[in-house]
Coordinates of C-alpha atoms and ligand atoms in Angstrom, one line a residue:
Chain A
X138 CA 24.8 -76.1 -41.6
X139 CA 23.5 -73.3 -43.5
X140 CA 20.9 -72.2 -41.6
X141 CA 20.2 -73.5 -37.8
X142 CA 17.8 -76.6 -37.7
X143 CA 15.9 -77.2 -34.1
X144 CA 13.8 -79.3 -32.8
X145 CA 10.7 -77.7 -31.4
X146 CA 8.1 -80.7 -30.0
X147 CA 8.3 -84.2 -29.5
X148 CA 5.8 -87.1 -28.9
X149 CA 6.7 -90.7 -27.5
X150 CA 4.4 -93.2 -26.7
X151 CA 6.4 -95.2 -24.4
X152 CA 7.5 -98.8 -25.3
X153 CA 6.0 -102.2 -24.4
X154 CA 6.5 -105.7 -25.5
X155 CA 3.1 -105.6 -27.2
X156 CA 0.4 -103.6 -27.9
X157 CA -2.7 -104.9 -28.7
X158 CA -5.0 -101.7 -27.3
X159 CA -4.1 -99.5 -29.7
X160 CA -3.5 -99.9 -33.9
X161 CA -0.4 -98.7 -35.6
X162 CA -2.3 -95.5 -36.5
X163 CA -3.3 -94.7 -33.4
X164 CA -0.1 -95.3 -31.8
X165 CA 1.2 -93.0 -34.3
X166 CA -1.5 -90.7 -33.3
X167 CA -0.8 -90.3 -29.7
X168 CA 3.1 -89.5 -30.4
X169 CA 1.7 -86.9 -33.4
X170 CA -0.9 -85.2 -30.8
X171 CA 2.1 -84.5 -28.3
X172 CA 4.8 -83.0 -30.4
X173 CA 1.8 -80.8 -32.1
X174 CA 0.9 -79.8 -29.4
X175 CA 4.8 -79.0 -27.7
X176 CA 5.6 -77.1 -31.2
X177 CA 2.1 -75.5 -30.7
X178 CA 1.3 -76.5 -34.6
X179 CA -1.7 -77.7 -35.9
X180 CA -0.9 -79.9 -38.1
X181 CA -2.0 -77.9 -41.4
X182 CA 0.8 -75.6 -40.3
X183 CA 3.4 -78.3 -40.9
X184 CA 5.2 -77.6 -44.2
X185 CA 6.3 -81.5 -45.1
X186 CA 5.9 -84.6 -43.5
X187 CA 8.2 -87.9 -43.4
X188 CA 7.8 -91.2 -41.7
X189 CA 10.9 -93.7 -41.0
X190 CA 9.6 -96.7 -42.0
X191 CA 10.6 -100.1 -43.9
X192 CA 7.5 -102.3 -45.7
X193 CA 8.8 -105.4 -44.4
X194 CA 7.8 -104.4 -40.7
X195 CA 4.8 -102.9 -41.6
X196 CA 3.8 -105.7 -43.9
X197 CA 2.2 -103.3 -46.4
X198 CA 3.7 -102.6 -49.6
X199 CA 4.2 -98.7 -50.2
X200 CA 3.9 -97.7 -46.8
X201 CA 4.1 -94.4 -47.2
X202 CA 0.0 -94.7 -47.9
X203 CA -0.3 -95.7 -44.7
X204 CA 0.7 -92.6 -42.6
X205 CA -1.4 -89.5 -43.8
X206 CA -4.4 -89.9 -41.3
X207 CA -2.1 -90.3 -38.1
X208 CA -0.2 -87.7 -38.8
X209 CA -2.2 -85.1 -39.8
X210 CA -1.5 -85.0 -43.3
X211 CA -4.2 -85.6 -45.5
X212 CA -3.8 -83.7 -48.9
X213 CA 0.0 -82.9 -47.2
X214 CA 3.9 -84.0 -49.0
X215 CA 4.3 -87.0 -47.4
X216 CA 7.1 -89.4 -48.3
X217 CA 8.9 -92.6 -46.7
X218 CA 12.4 -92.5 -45.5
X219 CA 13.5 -96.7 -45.8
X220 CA 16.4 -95.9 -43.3
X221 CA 16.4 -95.1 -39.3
X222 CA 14.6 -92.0 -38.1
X223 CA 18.3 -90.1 -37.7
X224 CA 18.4 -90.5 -41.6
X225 CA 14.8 -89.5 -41.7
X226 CA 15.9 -86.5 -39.3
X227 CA 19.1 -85.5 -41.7
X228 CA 16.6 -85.8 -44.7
X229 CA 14.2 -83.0 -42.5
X230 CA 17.2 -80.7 -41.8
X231 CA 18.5 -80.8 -45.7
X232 CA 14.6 -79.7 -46.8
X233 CA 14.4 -76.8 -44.0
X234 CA 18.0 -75.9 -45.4
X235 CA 16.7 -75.2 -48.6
X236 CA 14.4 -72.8 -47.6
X237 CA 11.3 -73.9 -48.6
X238 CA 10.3 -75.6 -45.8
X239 CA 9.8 -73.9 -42.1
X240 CA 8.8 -76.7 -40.4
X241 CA 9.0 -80.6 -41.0
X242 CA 7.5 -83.8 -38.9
X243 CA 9.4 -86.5 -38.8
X244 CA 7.8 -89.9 -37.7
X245 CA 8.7 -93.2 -37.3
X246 CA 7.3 -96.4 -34.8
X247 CA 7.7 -99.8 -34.1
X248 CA 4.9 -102.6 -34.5
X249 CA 7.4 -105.4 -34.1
X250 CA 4.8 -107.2 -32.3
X251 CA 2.5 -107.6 -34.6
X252 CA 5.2 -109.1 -37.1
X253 CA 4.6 -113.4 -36.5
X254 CA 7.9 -113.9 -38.5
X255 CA 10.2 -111.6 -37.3
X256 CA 13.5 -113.7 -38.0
X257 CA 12.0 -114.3 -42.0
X258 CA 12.0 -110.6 -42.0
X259 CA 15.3 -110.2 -40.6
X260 CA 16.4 -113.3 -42.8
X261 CA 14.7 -111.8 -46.1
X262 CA 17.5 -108.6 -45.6
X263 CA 21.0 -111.3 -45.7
X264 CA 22.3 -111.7 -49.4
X265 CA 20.0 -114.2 -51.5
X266 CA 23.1 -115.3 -53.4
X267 CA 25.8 -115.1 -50.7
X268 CA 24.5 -116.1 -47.3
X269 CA 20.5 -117.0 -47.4
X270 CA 21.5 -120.4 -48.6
X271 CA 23.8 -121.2 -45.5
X272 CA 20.2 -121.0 -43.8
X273 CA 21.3 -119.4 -40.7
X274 CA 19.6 -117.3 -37.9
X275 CA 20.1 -113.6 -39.0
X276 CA 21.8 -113.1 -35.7
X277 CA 24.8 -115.2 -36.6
X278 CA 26.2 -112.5 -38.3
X279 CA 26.5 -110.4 -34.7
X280 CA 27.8 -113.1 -33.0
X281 CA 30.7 -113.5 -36.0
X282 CA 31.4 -110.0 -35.5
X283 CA 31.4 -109.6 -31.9
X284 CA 33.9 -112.5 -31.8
X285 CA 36.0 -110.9 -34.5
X286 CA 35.6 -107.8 -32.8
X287 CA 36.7 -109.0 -29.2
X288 CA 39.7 -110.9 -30.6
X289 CA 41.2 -107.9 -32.2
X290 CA 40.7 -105.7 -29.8
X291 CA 40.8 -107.1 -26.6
X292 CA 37.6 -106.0 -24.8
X293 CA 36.0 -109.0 -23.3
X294 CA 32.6 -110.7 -22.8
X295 CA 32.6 -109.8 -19.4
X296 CA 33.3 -106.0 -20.3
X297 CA 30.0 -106.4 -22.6
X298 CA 27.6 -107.6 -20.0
X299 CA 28.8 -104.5 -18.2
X300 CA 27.1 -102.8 -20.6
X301 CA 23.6 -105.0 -20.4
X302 CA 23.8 -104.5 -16.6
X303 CA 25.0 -100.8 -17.0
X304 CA 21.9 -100.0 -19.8
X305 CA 18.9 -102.1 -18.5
X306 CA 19.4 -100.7 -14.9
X307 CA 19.0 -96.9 -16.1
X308 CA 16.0 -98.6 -18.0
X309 CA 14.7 -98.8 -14.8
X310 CA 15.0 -94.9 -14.3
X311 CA 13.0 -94.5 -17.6
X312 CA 9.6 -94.8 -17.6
X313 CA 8.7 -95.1 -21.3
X314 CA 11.4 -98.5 -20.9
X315 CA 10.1 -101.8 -22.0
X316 CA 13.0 -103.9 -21.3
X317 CA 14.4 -103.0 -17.7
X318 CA 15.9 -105.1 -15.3
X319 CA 18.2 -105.3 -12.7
X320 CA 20.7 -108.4 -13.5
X321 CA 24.5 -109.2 -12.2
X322 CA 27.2 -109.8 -14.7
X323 CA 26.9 -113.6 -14.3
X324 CA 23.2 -113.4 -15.3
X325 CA 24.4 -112.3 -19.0
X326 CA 26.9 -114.6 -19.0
X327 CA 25.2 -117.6 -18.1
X328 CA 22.1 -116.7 -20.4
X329 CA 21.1 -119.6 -23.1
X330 CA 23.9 -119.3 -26.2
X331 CA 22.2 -118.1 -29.3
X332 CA 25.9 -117.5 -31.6
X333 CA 28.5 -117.9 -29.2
X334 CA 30.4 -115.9 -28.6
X335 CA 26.7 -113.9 -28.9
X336 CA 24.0 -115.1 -25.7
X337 CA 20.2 -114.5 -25.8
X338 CA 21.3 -111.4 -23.5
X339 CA 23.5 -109.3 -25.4
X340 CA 20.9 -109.0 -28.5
X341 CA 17.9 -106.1 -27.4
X342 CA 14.8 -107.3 -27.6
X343 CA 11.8 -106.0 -29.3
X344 CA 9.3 -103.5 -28.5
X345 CA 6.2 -101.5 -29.9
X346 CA 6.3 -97.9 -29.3
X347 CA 6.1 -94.2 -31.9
X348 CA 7.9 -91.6 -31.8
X349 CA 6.9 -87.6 -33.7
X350 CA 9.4 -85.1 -33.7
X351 CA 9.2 -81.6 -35.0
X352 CA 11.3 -79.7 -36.8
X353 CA 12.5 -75.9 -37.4
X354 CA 14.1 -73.0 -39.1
X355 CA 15.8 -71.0 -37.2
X356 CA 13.6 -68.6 -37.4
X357 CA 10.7 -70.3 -37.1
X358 CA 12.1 -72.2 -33.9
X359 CA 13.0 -69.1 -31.9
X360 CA 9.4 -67.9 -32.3
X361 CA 7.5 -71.0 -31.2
X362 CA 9.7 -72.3 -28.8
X363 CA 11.4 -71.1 -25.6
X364 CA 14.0 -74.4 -25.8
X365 CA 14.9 -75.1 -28.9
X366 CA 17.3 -77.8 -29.2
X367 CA 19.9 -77.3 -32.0
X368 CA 21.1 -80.0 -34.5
X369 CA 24.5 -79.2 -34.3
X370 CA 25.5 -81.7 -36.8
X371 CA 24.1 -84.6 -38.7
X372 CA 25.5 -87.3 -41.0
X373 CA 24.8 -91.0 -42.0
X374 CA 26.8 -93.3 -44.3
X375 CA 27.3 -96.7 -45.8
X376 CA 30.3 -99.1 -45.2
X377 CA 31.3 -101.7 -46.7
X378 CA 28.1 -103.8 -47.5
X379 CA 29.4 -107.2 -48.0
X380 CA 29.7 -108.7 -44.3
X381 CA 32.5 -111.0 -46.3
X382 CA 34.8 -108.3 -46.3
X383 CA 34.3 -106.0 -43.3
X384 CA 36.4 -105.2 -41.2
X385 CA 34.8 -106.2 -37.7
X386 CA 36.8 -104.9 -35.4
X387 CA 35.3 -101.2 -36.1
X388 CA 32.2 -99.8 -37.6
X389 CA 33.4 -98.1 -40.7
X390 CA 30.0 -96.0 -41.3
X391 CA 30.0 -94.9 -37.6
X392 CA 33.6 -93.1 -37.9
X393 CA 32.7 -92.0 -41.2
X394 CA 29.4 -90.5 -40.0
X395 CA 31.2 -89.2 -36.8
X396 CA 33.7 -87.3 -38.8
X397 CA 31.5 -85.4 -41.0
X398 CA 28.8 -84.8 -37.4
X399 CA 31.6 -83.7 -35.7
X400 CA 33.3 -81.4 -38.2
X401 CA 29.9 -79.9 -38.5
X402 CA 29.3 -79.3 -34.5
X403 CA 32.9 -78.2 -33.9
X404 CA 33.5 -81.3 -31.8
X405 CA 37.6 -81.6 -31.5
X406 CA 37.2 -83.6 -28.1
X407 CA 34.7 -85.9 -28.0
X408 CA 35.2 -86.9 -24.5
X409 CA 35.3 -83.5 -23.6
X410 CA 32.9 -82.0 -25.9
X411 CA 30.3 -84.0 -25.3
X412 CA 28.0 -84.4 -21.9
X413 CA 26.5 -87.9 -23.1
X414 CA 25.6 -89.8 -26.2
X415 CA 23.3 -91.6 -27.1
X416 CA 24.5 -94.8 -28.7
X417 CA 23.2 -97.9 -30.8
X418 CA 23.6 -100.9 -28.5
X419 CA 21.3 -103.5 -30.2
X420 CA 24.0 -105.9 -29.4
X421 CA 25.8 -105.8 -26.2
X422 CA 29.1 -105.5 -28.1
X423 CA 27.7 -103.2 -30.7
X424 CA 27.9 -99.6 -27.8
X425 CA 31.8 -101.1 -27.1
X426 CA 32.5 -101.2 -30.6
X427 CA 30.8 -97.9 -31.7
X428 CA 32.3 -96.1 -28.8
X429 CA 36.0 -96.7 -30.1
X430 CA 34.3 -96.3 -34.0
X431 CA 33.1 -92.9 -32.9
X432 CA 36.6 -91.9 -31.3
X433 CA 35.3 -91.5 -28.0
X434 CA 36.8 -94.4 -26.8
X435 CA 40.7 -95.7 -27.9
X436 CA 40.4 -98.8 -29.9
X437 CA 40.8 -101.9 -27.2
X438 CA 39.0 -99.1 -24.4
X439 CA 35.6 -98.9 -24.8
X440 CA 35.0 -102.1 -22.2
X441 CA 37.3 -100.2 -19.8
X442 CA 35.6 -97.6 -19.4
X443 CA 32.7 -98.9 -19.0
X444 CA 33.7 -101.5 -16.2
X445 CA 35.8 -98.4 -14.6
X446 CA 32.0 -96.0 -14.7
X447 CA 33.2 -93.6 -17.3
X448 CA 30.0 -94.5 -19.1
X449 CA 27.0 -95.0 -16.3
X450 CA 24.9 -92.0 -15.2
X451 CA 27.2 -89.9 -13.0
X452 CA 30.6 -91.2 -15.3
X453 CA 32.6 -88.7 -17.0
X454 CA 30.6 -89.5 -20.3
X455 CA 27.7 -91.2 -19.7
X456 CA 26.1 -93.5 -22.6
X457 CA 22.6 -94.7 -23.0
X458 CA 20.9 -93.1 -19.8
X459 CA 17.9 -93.8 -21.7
X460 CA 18.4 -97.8 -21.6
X461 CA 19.6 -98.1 -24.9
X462 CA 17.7 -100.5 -27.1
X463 CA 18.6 -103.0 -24.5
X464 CA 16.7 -101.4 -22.3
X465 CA 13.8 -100.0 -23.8
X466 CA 13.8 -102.0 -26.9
X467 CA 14.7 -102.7 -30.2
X468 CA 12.4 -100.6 -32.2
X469 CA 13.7 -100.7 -35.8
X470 CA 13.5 -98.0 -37.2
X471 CA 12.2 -95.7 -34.8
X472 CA 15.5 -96.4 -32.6
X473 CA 17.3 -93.3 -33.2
X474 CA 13.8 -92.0 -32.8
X475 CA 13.9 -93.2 -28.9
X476 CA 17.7 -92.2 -28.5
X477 CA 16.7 -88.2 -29.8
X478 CA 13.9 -88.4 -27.5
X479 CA 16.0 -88.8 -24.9
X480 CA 18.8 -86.3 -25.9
X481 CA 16.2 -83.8 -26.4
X482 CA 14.9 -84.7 -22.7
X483 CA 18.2 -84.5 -20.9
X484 CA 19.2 -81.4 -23.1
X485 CA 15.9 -79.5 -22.1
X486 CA 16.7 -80.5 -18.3
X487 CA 13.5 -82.6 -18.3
X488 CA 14.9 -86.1 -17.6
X489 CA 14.1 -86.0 -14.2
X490 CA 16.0 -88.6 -12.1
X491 CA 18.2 -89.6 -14.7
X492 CA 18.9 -86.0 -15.9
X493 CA 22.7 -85.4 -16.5
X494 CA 23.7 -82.1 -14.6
X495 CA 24.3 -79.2 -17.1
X496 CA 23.8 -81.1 -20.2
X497 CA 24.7 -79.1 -23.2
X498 CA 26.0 -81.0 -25.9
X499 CA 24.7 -85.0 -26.5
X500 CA 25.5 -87.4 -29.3
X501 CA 23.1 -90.1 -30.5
X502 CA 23.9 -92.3 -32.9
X503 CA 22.2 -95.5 -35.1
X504 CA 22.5 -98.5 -36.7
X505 CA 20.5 -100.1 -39.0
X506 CA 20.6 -103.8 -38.0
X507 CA 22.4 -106.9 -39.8
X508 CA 23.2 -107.3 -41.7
X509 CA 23.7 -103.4 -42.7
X510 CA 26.4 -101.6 -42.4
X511 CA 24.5 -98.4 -42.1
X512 CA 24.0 -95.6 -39.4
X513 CA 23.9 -92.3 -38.8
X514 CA 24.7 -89.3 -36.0
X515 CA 23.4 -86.0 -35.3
X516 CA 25.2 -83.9 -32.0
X517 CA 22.6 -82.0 -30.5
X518 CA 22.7 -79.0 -28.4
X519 CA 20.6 -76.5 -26.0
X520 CA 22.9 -74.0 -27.2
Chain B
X109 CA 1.7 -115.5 -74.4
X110 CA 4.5 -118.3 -74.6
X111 CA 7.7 -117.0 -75.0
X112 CA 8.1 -118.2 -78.7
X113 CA 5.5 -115.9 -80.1
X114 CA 7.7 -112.5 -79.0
X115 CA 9.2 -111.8 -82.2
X116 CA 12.3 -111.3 -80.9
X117 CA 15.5 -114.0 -80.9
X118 CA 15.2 -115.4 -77.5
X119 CA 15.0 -118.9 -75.2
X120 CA 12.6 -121.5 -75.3
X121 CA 10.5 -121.7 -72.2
X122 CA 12.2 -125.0 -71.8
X123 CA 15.7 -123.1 -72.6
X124 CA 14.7 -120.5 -69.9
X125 CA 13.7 -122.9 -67.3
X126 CA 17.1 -124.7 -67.2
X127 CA 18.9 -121.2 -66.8
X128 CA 20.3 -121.0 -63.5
X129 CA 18.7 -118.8 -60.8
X130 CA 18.2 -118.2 -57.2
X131 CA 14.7 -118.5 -55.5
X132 CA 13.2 -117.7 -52.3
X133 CA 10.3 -118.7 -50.7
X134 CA 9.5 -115.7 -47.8
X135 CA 7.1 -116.9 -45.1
X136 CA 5.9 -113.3 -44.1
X137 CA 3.1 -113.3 -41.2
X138 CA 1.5 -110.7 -40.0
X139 CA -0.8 -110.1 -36.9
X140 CA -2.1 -106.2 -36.6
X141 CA -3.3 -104.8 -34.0
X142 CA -6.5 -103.4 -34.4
X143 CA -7.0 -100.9 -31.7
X144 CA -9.9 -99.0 -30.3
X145 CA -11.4 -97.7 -34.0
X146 CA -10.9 -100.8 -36.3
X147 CA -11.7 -102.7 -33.0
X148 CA -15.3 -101.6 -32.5
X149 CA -16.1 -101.3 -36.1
X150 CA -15.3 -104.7 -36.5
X151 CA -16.9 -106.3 -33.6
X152 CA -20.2 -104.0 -34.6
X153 CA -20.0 -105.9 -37.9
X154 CA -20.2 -109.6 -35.9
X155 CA -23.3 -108.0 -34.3
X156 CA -25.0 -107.0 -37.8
X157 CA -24.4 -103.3 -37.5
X158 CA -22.1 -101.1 -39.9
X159 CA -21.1 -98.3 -37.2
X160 CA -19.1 -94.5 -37.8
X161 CA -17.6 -92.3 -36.0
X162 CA -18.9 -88.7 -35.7
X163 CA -16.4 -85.5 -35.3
X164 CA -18.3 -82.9 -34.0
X165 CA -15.9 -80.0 -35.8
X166 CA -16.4 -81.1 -39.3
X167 CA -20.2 -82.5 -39.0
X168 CA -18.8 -85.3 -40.8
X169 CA -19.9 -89.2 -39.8
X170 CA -17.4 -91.1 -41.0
X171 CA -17.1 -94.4 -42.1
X172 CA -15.0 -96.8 -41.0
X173 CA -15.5 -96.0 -37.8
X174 CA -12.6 -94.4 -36.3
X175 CA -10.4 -93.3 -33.2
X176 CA -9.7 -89.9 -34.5
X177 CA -10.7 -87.3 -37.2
X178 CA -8.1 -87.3 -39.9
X179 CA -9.1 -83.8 -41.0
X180 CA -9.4 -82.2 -37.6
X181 CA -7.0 -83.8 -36.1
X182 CA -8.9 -84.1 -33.1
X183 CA -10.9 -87.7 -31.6
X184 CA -13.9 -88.0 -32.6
X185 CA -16.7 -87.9 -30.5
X186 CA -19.2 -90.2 -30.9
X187 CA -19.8 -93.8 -32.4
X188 CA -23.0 -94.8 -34.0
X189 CA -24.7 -97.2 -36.3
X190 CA -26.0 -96.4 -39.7
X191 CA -27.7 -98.2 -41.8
X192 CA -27.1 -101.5 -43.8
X193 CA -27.9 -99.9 -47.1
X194 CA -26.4 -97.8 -49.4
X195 CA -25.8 -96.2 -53.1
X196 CA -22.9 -97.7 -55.6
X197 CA -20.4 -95.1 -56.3
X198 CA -19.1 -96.7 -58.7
X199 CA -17.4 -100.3 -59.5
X200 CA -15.5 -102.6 -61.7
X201 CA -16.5 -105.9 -63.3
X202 CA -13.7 -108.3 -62.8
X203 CA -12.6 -111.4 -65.0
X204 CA -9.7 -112.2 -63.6
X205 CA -9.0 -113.8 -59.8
X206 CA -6.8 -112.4 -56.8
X207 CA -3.8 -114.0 -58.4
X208 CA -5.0 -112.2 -62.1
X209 CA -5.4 -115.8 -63.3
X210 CA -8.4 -116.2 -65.8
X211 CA -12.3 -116.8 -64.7
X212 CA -13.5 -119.4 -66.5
X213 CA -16.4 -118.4 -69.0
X214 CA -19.1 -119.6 -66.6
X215 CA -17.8 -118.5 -63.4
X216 CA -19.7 -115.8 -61.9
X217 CA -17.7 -112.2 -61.9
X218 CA -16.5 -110.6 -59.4
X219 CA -18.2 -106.9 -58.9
X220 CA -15.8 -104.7 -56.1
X221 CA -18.2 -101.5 -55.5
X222 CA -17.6 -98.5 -53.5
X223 CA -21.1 -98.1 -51.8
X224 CA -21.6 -94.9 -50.1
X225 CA -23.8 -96.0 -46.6
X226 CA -27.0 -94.3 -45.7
X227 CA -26.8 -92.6 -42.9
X228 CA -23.1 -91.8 -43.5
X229 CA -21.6 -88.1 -44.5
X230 CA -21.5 -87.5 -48.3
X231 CA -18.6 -89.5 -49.8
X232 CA -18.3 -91.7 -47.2
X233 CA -18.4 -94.8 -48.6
X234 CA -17.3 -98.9 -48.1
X235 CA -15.2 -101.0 -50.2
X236 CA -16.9 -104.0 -50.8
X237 CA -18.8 -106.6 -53.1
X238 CA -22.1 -106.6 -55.3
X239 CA -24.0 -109.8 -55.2
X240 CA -27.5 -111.3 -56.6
X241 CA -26.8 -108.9 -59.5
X242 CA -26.4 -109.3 -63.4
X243 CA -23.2 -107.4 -64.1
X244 CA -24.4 -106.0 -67.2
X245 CA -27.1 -104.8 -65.0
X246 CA -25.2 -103.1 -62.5
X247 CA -25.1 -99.4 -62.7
X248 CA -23.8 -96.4 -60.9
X249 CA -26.4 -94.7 -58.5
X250 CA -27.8 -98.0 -57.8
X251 CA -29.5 -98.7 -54.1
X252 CA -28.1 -101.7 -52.4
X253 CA -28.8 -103.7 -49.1
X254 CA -26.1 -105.8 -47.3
X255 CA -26.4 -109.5 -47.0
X256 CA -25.1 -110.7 -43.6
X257 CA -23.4 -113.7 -43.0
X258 CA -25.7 -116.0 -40.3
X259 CA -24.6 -114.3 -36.8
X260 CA -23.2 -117.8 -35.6
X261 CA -20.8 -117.6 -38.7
X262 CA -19.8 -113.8 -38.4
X263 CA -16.2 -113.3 -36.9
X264 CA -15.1 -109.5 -36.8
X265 CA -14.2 -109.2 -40.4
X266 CA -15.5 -107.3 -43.3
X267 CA -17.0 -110.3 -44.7
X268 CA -19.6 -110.5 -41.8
X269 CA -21.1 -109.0 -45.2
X270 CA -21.5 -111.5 -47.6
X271 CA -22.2 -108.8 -50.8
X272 CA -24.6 -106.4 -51.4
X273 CA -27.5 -106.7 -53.2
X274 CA -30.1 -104.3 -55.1
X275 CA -32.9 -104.1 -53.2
Ligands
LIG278 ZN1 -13.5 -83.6 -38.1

């Protein structure tokens, strides 16, 4: 990057099924307050603000509207980002980059709750032409890809409720988690069928939660903050669109986005390079088939290492201490907000009982749902 | 305006019905939370009382009432109730519905006011409606007084208050 971007306060509400103490502003609020006061800003100091946010789940129309009060930016550039917060992130670093900005907030939350027709919403995002018509629960379109994916590659179902058992017991080590539990393998595998080869376990479940994160130049960074954590690299893109003709056995945007992350952080190894990551595991499948997407795992691999420990707290490369969305909950949005969160925390040695020994270098990554084929990734460092 | 009146060479209405097309019908429901600020100014309203919020930085008491100071950036500090009446900022006389379908000649018009609330900061004003009122007599600067709904009836909304009315 041209010049260093860090990250210099963040503020996280926690996550819970629902919410009804508290409004969507105030939620907002409470995550704002914290990374203000981390970055040791008052708000008025900040140069630009964004917020990671999609009408749909808000249910208001220009959303952006919505977000000044909360976040301390009345009479302040605001603007939406429609895409995950890691986008909304990338879109902070390019502005700081350009040298007009020295510091950005970056916001983004989850209300899921408070949306009564969750599966319209997720149903009003599949092709009106194509595959609205066919009627079918949004989630299909996992469970045809998680079957393709398995097929081709070999990993099994088994090797993905390793990773529900794997991610919603270090849930249980987070306590901002909304979703942790302790289960066996035959608990997922013997949960209700929602798309075979997809059960109602592999799919994360929702949760309410906001997430500010504050960002800085170099400069700017080094004088306000004693840890800055570096954003080493940071890319998103878009694959093939038309779930008709994807290729399921691998997420093209994730090995496109890792690619261009990696070539930016000086990653040759990822396995090596990299003391955890962060990774999108809305579906069970979906962390198996990023990992191999990604290149840290061989194609066919992913499910290995995960049964043989390479990927739990303590592994060789240990993915989704946090919980992952199946742990803490599917937030939208604000997902990659959760999983930089938690790379910031492990990378600042502040994770306490889940904190990876001598974490320098973490990768998170995100997805942007079904039926997208969009995510991002940003490697992020202490040093 | 049917479509045969745009001079230009196009379809019939009937034509352009019969074209093919997709259509959707969302069912989009929401449920917000409302949290501590929208919470108590709302159940202040099923009591009869329009209540702010007070930030003892600025001076300003705010209305709706609210959680936080926007400006500040700080909570506020107190709630408190002000009074039911008010001055219109300004307004708009309306002849069409929700939906911008027509009124009909003698249906009464729709007034939307912004009514700045005694006992409020300056500027601090309510969206609402103007009632008992001859549009034509309606002016900016006016006073007005809300009209409740019964208290049996009220529910925690903004139309707890009927309109307002000159008074
Ligand atoms: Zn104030």
């Amino acid at each position: 990057m041209k010049e260093r971007v860090a990250i210099v306060g963040i503020g996280v509400t926690g996550f819970s099924s629902v919410s009804p103490s508290i409004s969507f502003k105030e939620l907002t609020y409470t995550a704002a307050v914290k990374a203000y006061h981390e970055a040791g800003l008052h708000p008025k100091e900040i140069d630009s603000f964004i917020t990671a946010s999609e009408d749909f789940m808000e249910g208001y129309s220009i959303f952006d509207e919505y977000v000044p009060d909360q976040m301390g930016a009345v009479m302040r550039p605001v603007q939406t980002v429609t895409a995950d917060f890691i986008q909304a992130l990338g879109i902070g670093c390019m502005m700081i980059n350009t040298g007009r900005f020295r510091t950005i907030a970056v916001e983004a939350h989850s209300k899921a709750s408070n949306v009564k027709t969750l599966n319209e919403v997720k149903a009003f995002a599949l092709d009106p032409v194509y595959i609205r018509p066919l009627k079918e629960n949004a989630d299909f379109l996992a469970g045809l890809e998680m079957k393709r994916f398995l097929e081709e590659t070999g990993n099994t179902e088994e090797q993905c409720a390793e990773v529900i058992v794997k991610n919603k017991a270090n849930a249980l080590n987070n306590p901002y988690a909304a979703h942790a539990a302790s289960l066996t393998i035959d608990d997922v595998l013997s949960s209700p069928p929602i798309s075979l080869p997809l059960k109602e376990l592999d799919a994360a479940k929702p949760a309410d939660g906001a997430i500010m994160i504050v960002l800085a130049s170099e400069k700017e960074a080094k004088a306000l903050c004693k840890k800055p954590i570096w954003i080493r690299g940071i890319s998103w893109f878009s694959g093939q669109g038309n779930p008709w003709c994807r290729d399921f056995a691998y997420a093209d945007y994730a090995q496109l986005a890792a690619q261009k992350a990696f070539a930016m952080a000086g990653i040759a190894n990822p396995l090596k390079d990299l003391d955890f990551a962060e990774i999108c595991d809305e579906y069970s499948y979906k962390e198996l088939q990023h990992l191999e997407s990604i290149g840290i795992a061989r194609k066919g691999e992913a499910g290995f290492l995960t049964q043989t420990g390479v990927t739990k707290l303590g592994g060789l490369l240990p993915v989704n201490v946090s919980g992952g969305s199946l742990g803490v909950g599917h937030t939208y949005e604000a997902s990659g907000g959760m999983k930089v969160v938690e790379a910031v925390m492990q990378l600042r040695h502040e994770a306490g009982i889940r904190q990876i020994p001598n974490a320098k270098t973490g990768l998170v990554q995100s997805w942007r749902g079904v039926p997208t084929a969009t995510g991002a990734i940003a490697i992020l460092s202490n040093e | 305006m049917k479509i045969e009146n745009v001079p230009v060479k196009g379809l019939s209405s009937d034509e352009y019905e019969k074209t093919l097309k997709i259509s959707w019908k969302p069912t989009l429901q929401y449920a917000w939370d409302n949290g501590i600020g929208i919470g108590k100014y709302l159940q202040s309203l099923k009591e009869g009382k329009i209540l702010a919020a007070y930030c003892e930085k600025c001076g300003r008491i705010m209305l709706p009432a609210r959680a936080f100071c926007e400006m500040c950036f700080r909570p506020t500090d107190k709630y408190l109730p002000v009074k039911d009446t008010g001055t219109v900022n300004t307004f708009a006389i309306c002849h069409v519905n929700w939906d911008a379908s027509r009124l009909k000649p003698d249906e009464p018009r729709y007034i939307p006011a912004v009514i700045e609330i005694d006992g409020a900061s300056p500027g601090q004003g309510i969206m609402h409606l103007l009632g008992n009122v001859e549009p034509a007599k309606v002016r900016i600067g006016m006073k007005v007084k809300a009209v409740w709904k019964p208290a049996d009836k009220r529910e925690g909304s903004i139309t707890d208050i009927l309109f307002f009315e000159p008074y």
